Short mmCIF file of C-alpha atoms in Angstrom, two decimals:
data_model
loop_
_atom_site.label_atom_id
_atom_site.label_comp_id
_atom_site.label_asym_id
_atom_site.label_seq_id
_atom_site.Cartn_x
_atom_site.Cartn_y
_atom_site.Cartn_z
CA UNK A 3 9.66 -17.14 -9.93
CA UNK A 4 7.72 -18.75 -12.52
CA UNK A 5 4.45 -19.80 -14.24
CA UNK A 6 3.19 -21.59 -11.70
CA UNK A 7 4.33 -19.17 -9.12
CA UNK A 8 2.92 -15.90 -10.50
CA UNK A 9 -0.77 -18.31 -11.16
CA UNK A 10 -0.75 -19.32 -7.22
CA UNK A 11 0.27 -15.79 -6.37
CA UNK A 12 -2.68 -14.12 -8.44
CA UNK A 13 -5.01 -16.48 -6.89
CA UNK A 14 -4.15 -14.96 -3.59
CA UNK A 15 -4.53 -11.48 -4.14
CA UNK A 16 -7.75 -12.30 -5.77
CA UNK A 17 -8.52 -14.04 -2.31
CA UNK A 18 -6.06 -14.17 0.53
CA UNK A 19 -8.36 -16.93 2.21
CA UNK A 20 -8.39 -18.87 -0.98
CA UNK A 21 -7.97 -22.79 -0.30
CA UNK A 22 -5.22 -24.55 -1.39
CA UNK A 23 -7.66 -27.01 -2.50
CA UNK A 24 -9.70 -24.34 -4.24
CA UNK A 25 -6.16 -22.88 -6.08
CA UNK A 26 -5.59 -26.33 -7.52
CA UNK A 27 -9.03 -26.63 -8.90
CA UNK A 28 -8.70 -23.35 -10.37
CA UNK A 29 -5.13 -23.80 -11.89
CA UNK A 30 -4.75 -27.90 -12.36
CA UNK A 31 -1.69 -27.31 -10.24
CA UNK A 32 -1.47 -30.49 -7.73
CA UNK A 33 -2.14 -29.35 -3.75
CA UNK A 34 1.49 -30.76 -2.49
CA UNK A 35 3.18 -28.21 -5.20
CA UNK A 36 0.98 -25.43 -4.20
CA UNK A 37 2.28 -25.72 -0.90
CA UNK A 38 5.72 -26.43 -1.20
CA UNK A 39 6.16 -23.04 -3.38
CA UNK A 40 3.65 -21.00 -0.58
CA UNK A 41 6.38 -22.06 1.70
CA UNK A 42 9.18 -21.11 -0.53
CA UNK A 43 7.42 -17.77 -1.36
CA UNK A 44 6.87 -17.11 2.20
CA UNK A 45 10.31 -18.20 2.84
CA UNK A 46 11.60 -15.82 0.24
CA UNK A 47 9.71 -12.36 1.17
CA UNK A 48 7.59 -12.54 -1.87
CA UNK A 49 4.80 -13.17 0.10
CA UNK A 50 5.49 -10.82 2.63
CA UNK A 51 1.47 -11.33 4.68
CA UNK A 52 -2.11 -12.04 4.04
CA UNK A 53 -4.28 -9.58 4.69
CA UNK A 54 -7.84 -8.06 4.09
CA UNK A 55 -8.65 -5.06 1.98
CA UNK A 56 -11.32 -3.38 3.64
CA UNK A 57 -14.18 -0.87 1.72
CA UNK A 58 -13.43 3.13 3.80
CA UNK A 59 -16.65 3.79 2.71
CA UNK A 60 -18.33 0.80 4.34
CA UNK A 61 -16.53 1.76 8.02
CA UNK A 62 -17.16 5.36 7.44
CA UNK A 63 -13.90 6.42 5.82
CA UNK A 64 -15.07 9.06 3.54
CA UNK A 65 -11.77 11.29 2.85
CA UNK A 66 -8.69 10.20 0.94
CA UNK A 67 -5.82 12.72 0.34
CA UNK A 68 -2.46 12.45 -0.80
CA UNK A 69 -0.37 15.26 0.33
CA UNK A 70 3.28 16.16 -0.89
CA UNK A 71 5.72 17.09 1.14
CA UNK A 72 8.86 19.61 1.18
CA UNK A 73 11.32 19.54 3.53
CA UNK A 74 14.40 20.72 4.97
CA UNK A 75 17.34 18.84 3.59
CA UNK A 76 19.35 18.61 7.50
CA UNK A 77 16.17 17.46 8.61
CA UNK A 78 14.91 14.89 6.43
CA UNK A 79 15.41 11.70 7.67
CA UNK A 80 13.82 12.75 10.52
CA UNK A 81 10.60 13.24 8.65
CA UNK A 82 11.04 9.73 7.11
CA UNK A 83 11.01 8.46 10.60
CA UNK A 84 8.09 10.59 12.24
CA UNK A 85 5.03 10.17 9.19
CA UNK A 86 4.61 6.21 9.38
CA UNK A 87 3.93 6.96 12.90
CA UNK A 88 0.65 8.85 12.41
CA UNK A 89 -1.91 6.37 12.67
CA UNK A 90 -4.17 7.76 9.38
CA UNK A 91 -0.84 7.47 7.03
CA UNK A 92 -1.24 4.46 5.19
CA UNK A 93 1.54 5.29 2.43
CA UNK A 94 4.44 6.79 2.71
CA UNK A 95 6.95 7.11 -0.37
CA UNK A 96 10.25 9.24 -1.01
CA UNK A 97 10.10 10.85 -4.83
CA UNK A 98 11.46 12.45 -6.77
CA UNK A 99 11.14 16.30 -8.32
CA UNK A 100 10.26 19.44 -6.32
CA UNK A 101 8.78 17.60 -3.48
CA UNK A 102 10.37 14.50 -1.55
CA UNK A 103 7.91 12.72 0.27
CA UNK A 104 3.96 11.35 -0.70
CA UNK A 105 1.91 10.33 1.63
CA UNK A 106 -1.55 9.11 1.66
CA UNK A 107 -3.93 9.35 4.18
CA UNK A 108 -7.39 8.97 5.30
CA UNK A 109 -10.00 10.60 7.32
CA UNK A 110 -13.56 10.26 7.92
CA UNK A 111 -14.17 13.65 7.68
CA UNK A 112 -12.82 17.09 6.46
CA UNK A 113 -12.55 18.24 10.04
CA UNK A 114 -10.72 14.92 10.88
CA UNK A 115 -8.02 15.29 7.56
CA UNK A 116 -7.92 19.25 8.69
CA UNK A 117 -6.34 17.50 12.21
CA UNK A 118 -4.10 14.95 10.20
CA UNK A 119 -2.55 17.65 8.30
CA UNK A 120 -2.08 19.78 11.49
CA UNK A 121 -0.04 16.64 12.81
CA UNK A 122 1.85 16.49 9.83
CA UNK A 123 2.79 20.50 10.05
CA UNK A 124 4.23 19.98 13.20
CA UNK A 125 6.91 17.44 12.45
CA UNK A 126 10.54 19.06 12.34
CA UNK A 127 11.90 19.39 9.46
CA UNK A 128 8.22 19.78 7.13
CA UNK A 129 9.00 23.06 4.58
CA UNK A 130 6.40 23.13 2.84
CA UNK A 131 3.15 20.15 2.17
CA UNK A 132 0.41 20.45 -0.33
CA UNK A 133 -3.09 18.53 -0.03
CA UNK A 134 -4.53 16.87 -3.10
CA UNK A 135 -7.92 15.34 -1.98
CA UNK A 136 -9.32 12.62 -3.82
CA UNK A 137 -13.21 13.28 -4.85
CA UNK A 138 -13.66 9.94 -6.89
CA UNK A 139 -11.74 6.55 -6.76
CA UNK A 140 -11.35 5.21 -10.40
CA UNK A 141 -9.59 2.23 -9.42
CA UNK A 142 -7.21 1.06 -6.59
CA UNK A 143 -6.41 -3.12 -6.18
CA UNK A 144 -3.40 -4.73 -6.01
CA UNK A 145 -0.82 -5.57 -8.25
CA UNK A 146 -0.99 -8.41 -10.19
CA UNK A 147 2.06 -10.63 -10.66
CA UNK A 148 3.51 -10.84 -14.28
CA UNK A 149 6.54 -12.70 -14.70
CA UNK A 150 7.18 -11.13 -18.53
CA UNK A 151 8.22 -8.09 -16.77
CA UNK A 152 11.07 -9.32 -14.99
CA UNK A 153 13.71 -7.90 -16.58
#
């Protein structure tokens, strides 16, 4: 990875559908380099799809939670295997501390996260979960690329 890598990279997360016409104009990178490296990228996993971020609010998605989860230490892969099933888990993340799992999921209602959670209680292996419901997002977009991290 590179300059011109993270600045064709950035340009897609801005815009997934961005042209690569529209990349070059915006970076003075030449269209046959653009896609030779999309192709390298995609080759490599960096890129690993293109998608569309879509507004909860706008389709009625009103309730965000993240909930942390205990459980039993015989049983915990099993609970890494069962919560990317549920359909409203969109994040799913071993940690670290008291708890072992986050997840984050969303609901259009109360009533509807109240039914989430009651799916997540009855997985094997769940000890103990606690709900933190989000009342205000502050921000949330994707990461940018910056080489001058890589370590």
């Amino acid at each position: 990875m590179d300059e011109i890598d993270e600045k064709i990279l950035n340009e897609l997360i801005d815009n997934s559908r961005i042209s690569i016409s529209k990349i070059s104009q915006k970076t003075g990178i030449p269209d046959s380099t653009i896609s030779n490296r999309l192709k390298k990228l995609e080759e490599n996993n960096v890129i690993e799809q293109y998608t569309t971020l879509v507004n909860p609010e706008a389709i009625g998605v009103r309730v965000t939670a993240h909930i942390i989860i205990q459980t039993e230490t015989e049983k915990h892969v099993n609970v890494e295997e069962e919560l990317p099933k549920l359909e409203k888990v969109s994040e799913v993340f071993s940690i670290s501390g008291e708890y072992d799992i986050l997840i984050k999921v969303w609901a259009h209602t109360l009533e509807e996260l109240n039914d989430i959670i009651s799916q997540v209680r009855t997985i094997d292996g769940i000890e103990e979960l606690r709900e933190l419901i989000v009342m205000e997002r502050l921000k949330e977009e994707p990461l940018k690329v910056d080489i001058t991290d890589k370590e």
